[in-house]
mmCIF file of C-alpha atoms and ligand atoms in Angstrom:
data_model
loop_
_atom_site.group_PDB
_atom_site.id
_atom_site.type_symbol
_atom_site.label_atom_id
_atom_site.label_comp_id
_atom_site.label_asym_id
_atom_site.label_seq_id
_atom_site.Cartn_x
_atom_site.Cartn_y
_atom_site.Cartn_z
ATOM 1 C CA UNK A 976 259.669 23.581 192.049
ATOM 2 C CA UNK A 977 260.850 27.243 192.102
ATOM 3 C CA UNK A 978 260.880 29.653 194.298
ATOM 4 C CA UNK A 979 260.782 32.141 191.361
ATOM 5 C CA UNK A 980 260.742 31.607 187.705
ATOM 6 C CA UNK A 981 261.541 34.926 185.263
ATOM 7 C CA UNK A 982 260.507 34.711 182.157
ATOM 8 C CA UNK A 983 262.901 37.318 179.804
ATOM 9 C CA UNK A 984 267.060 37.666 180.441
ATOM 10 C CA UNK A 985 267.376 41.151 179.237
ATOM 11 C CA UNK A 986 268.562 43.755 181.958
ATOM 12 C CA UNK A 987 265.007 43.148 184.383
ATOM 13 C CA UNK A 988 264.732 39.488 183.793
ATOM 14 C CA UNK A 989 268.705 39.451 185.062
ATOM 15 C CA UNK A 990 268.617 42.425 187.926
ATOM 16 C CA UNK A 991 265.357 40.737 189.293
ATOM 17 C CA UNK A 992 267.428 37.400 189.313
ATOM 18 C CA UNK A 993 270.282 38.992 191.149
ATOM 19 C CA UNK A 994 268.347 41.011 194.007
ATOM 20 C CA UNK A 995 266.302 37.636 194.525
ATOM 21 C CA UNK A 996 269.214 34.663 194.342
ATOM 22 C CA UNK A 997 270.889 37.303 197.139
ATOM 23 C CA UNK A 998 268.017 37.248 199.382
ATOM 24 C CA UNK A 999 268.371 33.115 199.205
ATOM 25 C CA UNK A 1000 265.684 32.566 196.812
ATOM 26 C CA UNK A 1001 265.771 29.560 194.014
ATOM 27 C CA UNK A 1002 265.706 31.003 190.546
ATOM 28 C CA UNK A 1003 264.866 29.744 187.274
ATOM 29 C CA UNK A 1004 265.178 32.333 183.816
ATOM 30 C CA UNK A 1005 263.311 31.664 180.113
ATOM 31 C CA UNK A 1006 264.958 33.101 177.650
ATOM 32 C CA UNK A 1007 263.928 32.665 173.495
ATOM 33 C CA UNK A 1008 266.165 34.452 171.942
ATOM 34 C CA UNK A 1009 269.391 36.112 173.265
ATOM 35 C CA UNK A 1010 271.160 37.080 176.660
ATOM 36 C CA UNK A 1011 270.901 40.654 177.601
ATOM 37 C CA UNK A 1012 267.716 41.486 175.756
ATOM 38 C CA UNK A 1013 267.611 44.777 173.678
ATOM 39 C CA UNK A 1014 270.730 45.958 175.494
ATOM 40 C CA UNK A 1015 272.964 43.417 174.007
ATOM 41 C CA UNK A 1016 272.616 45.136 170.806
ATOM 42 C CA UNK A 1017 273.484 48.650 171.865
ATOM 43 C CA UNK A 1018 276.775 49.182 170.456
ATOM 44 C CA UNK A 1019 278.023 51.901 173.869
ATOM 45 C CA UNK A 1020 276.552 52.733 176.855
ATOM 46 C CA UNK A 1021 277.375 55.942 178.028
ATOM 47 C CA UNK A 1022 274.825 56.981 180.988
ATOM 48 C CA UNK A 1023 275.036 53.995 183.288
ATOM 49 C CA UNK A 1024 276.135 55.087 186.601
ATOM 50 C CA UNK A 1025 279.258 54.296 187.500
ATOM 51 C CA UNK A 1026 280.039 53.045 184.155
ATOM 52 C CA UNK A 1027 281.553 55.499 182.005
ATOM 53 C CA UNK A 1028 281.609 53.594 178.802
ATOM 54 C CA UNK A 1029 280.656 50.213 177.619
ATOM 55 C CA UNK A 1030 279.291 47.905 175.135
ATOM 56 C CA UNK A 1031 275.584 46.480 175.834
ATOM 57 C CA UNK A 1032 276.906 43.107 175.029
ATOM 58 C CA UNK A 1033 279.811 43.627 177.953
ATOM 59 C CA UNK A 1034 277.297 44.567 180.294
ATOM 60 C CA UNK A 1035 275.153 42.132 179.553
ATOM 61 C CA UNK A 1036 277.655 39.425 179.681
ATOM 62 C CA UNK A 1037 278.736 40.684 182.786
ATOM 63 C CA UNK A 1038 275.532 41.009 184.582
ATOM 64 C CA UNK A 1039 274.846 37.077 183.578
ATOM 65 C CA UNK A 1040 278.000 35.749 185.292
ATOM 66 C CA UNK A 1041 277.377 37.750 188.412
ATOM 67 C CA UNK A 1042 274.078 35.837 188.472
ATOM 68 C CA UNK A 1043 274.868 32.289 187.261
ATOM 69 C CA UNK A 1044 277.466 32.742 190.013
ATOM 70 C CA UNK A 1045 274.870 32.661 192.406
ATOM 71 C CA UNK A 1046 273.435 30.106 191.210
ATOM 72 C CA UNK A 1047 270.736 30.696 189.194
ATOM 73 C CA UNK A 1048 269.574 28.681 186.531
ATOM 74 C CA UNK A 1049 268.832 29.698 182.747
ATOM 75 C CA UNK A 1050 266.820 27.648 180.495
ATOM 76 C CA UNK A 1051 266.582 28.719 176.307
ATOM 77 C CA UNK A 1052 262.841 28.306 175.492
ATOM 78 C CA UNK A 1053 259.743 30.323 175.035
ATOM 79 C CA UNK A 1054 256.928 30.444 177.429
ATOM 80 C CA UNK A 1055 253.771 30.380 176.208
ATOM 81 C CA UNK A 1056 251.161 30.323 179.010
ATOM 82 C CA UNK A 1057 251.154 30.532 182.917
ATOM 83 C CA UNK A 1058 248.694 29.117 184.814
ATOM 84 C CA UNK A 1059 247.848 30.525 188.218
ATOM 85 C CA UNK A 1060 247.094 28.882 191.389
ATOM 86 C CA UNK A 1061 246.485 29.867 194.749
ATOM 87 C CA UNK A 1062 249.963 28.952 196.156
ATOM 88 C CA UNK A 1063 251.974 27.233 193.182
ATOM 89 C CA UNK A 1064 252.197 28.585 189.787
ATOM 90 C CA UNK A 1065 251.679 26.417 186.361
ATOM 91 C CA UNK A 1066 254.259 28.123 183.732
ATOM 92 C CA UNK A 1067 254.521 26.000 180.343
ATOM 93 C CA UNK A 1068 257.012 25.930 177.511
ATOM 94 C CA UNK A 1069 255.445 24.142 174.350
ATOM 95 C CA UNK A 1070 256.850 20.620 175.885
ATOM 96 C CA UNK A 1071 257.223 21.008 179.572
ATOM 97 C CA UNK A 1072 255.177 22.616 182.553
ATOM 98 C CA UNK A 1073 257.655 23.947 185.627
ATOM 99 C CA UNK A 1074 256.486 25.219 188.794
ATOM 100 C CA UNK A 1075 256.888 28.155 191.026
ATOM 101 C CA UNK A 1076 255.761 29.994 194.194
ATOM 102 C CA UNK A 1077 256.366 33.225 192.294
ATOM 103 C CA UNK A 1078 256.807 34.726 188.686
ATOM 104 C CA UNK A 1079 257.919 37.773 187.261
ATOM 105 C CA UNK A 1080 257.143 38.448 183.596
ATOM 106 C CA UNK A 1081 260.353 40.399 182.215
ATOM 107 C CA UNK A 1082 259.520 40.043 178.361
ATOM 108 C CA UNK A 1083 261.026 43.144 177.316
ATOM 109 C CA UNK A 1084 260.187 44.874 173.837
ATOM 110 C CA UNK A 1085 261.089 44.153 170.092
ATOM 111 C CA UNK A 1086 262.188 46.706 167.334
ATOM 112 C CA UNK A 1087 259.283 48.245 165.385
ATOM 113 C CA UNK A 1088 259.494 47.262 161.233
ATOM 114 C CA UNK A 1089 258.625 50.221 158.903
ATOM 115 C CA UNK A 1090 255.486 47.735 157.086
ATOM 116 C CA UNK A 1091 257.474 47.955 153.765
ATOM 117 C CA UNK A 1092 257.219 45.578 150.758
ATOM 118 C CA UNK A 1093 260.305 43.881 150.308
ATOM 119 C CA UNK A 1094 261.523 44.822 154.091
ATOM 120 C CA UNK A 1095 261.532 41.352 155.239
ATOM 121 C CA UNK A 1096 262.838 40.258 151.878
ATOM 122 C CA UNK A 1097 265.696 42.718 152.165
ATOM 123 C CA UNK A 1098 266.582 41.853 156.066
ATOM 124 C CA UNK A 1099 270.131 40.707 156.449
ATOM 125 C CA UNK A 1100 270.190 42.111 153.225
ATOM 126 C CA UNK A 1101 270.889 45.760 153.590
ATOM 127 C CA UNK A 1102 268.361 46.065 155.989
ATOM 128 C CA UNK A 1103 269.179 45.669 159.371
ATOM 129 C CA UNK A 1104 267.663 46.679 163.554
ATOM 130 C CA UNK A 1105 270.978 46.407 164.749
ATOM 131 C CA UNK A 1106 274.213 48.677 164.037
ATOM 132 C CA UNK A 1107 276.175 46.713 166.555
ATOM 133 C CA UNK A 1108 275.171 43.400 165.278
ATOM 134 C CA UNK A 1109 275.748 44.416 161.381
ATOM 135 C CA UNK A 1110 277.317 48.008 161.164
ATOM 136 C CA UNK A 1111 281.135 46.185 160.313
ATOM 137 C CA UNK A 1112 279.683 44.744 156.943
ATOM 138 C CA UNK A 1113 279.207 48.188 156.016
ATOM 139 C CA UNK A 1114 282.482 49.419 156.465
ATOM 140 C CA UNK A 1115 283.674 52.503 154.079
ATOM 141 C CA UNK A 1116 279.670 52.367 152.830
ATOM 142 C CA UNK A 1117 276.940 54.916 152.671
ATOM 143 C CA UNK A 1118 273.749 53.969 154.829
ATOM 144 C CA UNK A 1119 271.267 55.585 156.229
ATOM 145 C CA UNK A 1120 269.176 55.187 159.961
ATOM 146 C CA UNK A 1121 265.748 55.606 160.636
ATOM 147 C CA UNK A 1122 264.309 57.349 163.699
ATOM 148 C CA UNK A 1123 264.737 60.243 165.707
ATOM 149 C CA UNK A 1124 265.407 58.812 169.342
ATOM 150 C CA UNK A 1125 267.924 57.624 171.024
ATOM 151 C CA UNK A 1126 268.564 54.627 169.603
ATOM 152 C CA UNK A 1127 268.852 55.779 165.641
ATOM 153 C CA UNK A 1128 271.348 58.404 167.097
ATOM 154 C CA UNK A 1129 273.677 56.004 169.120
ATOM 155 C CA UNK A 1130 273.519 54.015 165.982
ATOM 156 C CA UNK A 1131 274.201 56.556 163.272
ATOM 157 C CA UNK A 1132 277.144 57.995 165.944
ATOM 158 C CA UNK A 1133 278.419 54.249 165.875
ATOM 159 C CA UNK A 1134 278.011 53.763 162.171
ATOM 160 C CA UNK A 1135 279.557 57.255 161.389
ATOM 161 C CA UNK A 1136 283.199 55.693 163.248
ATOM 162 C CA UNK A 1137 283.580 53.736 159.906
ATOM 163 C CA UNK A 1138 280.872 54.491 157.324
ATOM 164 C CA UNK A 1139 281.783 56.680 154.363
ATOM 165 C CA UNK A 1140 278.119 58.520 155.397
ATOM 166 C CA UNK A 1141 275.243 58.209 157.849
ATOM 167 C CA UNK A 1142 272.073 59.815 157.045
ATOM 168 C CA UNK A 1143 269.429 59.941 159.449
ATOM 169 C CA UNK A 1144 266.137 60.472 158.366
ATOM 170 C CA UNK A 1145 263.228 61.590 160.581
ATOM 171 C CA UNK A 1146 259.647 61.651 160.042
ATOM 172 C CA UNK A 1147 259.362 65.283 161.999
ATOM 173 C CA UNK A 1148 261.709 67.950 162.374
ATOM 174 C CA UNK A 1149 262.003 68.277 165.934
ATOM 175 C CA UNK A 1150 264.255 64.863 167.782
ATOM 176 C CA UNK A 1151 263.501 63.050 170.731
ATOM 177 C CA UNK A 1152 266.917 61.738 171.246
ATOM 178 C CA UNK A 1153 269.146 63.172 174.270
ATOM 179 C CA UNK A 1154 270.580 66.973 173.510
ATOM 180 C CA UNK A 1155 274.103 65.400 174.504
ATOM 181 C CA UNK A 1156 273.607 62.265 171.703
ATOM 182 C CA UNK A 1157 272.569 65.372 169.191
ATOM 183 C CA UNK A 1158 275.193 67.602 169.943
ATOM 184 C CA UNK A 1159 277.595 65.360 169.107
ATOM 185 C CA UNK A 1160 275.577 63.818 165.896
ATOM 186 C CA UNK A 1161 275.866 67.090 164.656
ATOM 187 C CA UNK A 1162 279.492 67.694 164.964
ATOM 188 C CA UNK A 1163 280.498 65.162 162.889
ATOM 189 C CA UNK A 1164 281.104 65.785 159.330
ATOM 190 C CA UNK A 1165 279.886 62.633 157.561
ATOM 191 C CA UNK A 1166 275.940 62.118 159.351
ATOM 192 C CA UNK A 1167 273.979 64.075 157.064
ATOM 193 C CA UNK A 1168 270.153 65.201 158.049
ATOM 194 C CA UNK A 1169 266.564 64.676 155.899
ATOM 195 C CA UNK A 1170 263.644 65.731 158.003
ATOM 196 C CA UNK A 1171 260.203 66.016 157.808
ATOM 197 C CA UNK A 1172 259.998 62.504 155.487
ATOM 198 C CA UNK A 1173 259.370 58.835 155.329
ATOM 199 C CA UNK A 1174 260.530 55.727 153.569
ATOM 200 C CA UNK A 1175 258.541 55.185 150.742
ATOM 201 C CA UNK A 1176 259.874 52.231 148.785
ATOM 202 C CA UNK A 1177 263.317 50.051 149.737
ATOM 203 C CA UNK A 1178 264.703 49.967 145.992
ATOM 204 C CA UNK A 1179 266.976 46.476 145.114
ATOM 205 C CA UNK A 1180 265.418 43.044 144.443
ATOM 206 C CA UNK A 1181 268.814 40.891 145.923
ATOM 207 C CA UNK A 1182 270.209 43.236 147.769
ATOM 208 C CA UNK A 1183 268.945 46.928 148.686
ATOM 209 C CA UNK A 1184 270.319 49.755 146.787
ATOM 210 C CA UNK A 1185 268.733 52.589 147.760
ATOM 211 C CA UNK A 1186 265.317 54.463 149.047
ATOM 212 C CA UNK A 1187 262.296 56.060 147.839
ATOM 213 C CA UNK A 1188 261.622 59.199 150.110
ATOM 214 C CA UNK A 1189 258.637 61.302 150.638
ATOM 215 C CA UNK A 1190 259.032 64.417 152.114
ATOM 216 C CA UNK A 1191 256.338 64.933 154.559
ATOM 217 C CA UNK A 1192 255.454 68.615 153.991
ATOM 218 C CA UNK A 1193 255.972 69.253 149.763
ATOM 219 C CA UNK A 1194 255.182 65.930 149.212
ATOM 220 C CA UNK A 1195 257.808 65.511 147.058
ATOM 221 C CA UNK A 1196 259.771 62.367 146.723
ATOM 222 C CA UNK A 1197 263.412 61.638 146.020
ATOM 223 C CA UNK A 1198 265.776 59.145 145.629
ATOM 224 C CA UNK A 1199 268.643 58.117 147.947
ATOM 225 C CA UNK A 1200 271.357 55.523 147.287
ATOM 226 C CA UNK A 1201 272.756 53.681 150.132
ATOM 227 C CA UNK A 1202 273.882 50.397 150.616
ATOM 228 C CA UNK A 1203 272.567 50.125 154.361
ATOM 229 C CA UNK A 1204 269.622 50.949 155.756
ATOM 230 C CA UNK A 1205 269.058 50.637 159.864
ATOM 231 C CA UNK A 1206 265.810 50.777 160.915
ATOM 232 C CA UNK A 1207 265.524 52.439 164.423
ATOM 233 C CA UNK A 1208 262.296 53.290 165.083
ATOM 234 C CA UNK A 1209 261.202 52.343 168.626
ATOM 235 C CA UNK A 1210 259.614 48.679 170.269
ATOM 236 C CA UNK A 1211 256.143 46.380 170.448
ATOM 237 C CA UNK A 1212 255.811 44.908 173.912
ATOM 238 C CA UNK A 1213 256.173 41.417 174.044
ATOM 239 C CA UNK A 1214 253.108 40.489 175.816
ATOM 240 C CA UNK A 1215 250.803 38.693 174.026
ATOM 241 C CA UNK A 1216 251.408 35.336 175.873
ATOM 242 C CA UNK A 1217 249.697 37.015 179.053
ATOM 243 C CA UNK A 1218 247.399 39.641 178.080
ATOM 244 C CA UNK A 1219 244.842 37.425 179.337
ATOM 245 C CA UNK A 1220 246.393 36.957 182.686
ATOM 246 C CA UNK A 1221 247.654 41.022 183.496
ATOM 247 C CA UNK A 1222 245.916 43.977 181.968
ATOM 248 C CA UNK A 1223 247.321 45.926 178.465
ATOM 249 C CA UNK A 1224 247.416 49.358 177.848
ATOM 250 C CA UNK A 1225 246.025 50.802 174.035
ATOM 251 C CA UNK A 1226 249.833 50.331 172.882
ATOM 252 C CA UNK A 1227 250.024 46.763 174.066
ATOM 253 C CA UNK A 1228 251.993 47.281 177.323
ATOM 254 C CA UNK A 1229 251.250 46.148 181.073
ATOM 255 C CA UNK A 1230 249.379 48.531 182.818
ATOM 256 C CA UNK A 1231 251.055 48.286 186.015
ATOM 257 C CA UNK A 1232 252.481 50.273 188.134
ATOM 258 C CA UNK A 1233 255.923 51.199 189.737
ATOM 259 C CA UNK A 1234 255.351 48.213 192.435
ATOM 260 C CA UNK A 1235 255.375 45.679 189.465
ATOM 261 C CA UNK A 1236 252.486 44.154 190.903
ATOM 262 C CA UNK A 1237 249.580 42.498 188.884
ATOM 263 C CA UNK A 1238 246.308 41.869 190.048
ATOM 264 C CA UNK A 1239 247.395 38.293 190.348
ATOM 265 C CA UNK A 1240 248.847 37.382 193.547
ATOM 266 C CA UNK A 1241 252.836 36.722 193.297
ATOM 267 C CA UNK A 1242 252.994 37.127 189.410
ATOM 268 C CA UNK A 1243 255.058 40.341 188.520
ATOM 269 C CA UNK A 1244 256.097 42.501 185.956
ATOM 270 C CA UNK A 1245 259.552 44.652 185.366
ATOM 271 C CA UNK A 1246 260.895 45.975 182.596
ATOM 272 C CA UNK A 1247 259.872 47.519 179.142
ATOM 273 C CA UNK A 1248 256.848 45.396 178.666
ATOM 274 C CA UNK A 1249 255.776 47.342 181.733
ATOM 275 C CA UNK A 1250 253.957 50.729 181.025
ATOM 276 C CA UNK A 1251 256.037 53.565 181.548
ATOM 277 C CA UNK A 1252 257.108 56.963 180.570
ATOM 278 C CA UNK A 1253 260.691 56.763 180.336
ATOM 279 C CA UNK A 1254 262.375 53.121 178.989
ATOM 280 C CA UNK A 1255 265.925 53.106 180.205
ATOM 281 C CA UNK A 1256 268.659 50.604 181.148
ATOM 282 C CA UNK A 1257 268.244 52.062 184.930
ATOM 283 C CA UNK A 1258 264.443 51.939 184.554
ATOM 284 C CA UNK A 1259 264.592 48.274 183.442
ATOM 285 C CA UNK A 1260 266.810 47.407 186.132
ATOM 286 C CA UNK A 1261 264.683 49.422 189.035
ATOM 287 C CA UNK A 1262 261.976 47.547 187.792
ATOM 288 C CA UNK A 1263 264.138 44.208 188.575
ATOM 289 C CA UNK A 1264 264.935 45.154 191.781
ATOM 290 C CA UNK A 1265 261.489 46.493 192.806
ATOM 291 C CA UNK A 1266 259.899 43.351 191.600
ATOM 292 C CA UNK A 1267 262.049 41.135 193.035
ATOM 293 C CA UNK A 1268 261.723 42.799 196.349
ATOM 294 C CA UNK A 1269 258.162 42.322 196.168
ATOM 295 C CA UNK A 1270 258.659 38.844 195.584
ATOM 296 C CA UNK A 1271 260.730 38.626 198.780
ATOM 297 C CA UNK A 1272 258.115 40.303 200.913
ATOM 298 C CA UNK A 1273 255.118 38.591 200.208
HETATM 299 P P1 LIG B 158 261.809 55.967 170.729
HETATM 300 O O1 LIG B 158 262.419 56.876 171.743
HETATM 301 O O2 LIG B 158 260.387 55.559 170.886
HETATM 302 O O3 LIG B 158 262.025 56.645 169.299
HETATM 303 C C1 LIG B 158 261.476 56.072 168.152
HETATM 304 C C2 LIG B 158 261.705 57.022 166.994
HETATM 305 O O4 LIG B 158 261.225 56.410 165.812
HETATM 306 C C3 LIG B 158 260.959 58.335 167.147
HETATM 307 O O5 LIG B 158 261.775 59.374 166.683
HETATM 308 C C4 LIG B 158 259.739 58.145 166.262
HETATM 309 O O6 LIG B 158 259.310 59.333 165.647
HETATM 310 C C5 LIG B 158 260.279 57.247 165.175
HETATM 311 N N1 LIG B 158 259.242 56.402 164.578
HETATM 312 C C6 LIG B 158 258.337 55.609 165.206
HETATM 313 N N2 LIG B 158 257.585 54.935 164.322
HETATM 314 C C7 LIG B 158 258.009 55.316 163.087
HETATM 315 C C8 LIG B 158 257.637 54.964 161.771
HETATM 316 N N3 LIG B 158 256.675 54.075 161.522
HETATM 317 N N4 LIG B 158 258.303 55.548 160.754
HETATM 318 C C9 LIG B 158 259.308 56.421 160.984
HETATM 319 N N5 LIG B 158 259.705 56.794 162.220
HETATM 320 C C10 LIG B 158 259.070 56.245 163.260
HETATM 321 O O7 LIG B 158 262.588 54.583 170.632
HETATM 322 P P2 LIG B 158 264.141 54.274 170.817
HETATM 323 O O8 LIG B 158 264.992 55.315 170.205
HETATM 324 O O9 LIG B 158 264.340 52.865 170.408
HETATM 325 O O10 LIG B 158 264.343 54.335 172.386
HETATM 326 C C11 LIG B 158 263.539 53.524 173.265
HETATM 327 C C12 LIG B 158 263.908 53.864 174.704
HETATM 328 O O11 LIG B 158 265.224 53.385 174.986
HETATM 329 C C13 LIG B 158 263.914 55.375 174.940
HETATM 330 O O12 LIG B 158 263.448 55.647 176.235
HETATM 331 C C14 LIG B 158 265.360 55.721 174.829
HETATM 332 O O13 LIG B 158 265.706 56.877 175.544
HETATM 333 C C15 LIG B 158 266.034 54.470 175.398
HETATM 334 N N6 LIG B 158 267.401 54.320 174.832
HETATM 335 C C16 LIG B 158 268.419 54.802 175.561
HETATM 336 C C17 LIG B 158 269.709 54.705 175.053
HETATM 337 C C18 LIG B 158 270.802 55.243 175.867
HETATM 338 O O14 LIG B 158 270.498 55.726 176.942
HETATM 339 N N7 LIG B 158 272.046 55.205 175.430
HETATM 340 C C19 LIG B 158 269.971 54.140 173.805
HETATM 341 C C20 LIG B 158 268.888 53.667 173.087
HETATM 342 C C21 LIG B 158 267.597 53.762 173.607
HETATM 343 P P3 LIG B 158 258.523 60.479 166.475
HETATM 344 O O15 LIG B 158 259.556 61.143 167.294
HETATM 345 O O16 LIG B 158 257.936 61.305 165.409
HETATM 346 O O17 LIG B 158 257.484 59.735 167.283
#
């Protein structure tokens, strides 16, 4: 038995881990997938404080060995269902059930697909969610990104290092990506702009060759060859598993507030799954430390 169990080791799962493994607490992570969460595949981090410049996977890896240090423990599998009782909690993998005085749900977000034909067919493929992960096989190549936040402009500024040309193209013609991630988007001389228009069709049956594009406003379409595409277009909450157990908002997130607190009596949430208005790698990690600080006082 735990004294906490996190489910999700992106930048909450891992902050919540630290602030609560300091304060002499027992602490088991889930994790399904990867280390880090979404900011593993964020190619530079640039507004960190106290951290001029670094790679999401860096960070990551660094904020895991400051907590295994500690002590805490890390086990790769999925949770699927948590069980609450009055003073011990039931959580269950699909083979094992664990116990703990205290959880905090830390499930984080996934990227958003465009709902193409052929998209899935064409993942790995040409089509990629992750510059950092797959921007290298695309070296002296034309692609284009997706999206008009932050994340398609770090990615077409990463891409743009060593890609013959970056086009972003944006559904409106107004961005809600940082003025400082713009500015210098637009001072380079290969990321080209189409606004105001959608993906209609990913064209290639092996391997994707180009894009169908309507524009938005004179409905016209066009054609655009690239051997790339990277598909930046925002995150689903990953919180199925417990939508029974904390209450959802309309877009699928927790609707909880800045305590982290559920209705349910030591079960938290921190992170991205949580509802909130601004999803940053120092929201996510306020949200750890809040959480965990509630755990601690209760
Ligand atoms: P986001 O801010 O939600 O932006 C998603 C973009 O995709 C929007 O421009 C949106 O268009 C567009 N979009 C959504 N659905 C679409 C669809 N079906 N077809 C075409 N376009 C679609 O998501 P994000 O950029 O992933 O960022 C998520 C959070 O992480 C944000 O808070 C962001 O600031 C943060 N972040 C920070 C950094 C950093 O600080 N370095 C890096 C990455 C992300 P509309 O604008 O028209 O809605």
């Amino acid at each position: 038995m735990k004294d906490l169990i996190i489910i999700g080791a992106g930048c909450a799962g891992l902050t919540a881990a630290l602030y609560a493994a300091r304060a002499g607490k027992s602490v088991l992570i889930f994790e399904k997938e990867s280390i880090g969460g979404q900011i593993a595949s964020s190619p530079l981090i640039e507004n960190y404080p106290g951290v001029p410049r670094m790679s999401g996977i860096e960070f990551a890896d660094h904020l895991f060995s400051q907590v295994t240090e500690l002590g805490v423990e890390l086990e790769i599998d999925e949770v699927i269902k948590i069980e609450p009782q009055e003073s011990v909690h039931h959580v269950f993998t699909s083979n094992q059930k664990y116990e703990a005085k205290a959880v905090i749900i830390a499930t984080g977000a996934k990227h958003r697909t465009l709902g193409l034909d052929k998209e899935e067919l064409l993942t790995g493929h040409g089509v990629s969610y992750c510059a950092l992960c797959d921007g290298a096989f695309f070296k002296n190549k034309r692609v284009a990104v997706i999206g008009g936040g932050n994340t398609a402009i770090t990615e077409a500024l990463y891409l743009s290092t060593y890609c013959e040309s970056v086009t972003v193209i944006h559904r409106r013609d107004s961005f809600r990506a940082d003025l400082s991630l713009m500015n210098q988007a637009e001072s380079r001389s290969n990321i080209f702009w189409i606004k105001d228009t959608i993906v209609q069709e990913l064209q290639g049956d092996q391997k994707l060759s180009g894009l169908k594009l309507l524009n938005t406003k004179t409905n016209s379409t066009s054609s655009l060859s690239v051997d790339g595409l990277f598909v930046a277009i925002g995150h689903l909450p990953q919180t199925n598993p417990f939508s029974g157990l904390v209450p959802i908002d309309s877009e699928g997130f927790f609707d909880i507030g800045e305590d982290c607190k559920t209705p349910v009596p030591s079960i938290y949430v921190a992170g991205d799954c949580r509802k909130k208005n601004m999803r940053q790698l120092t929201t996510a990690v306020a949200d750890g430390a809040n959480a965990s600080m509630a755990v601690s006082n209760t």
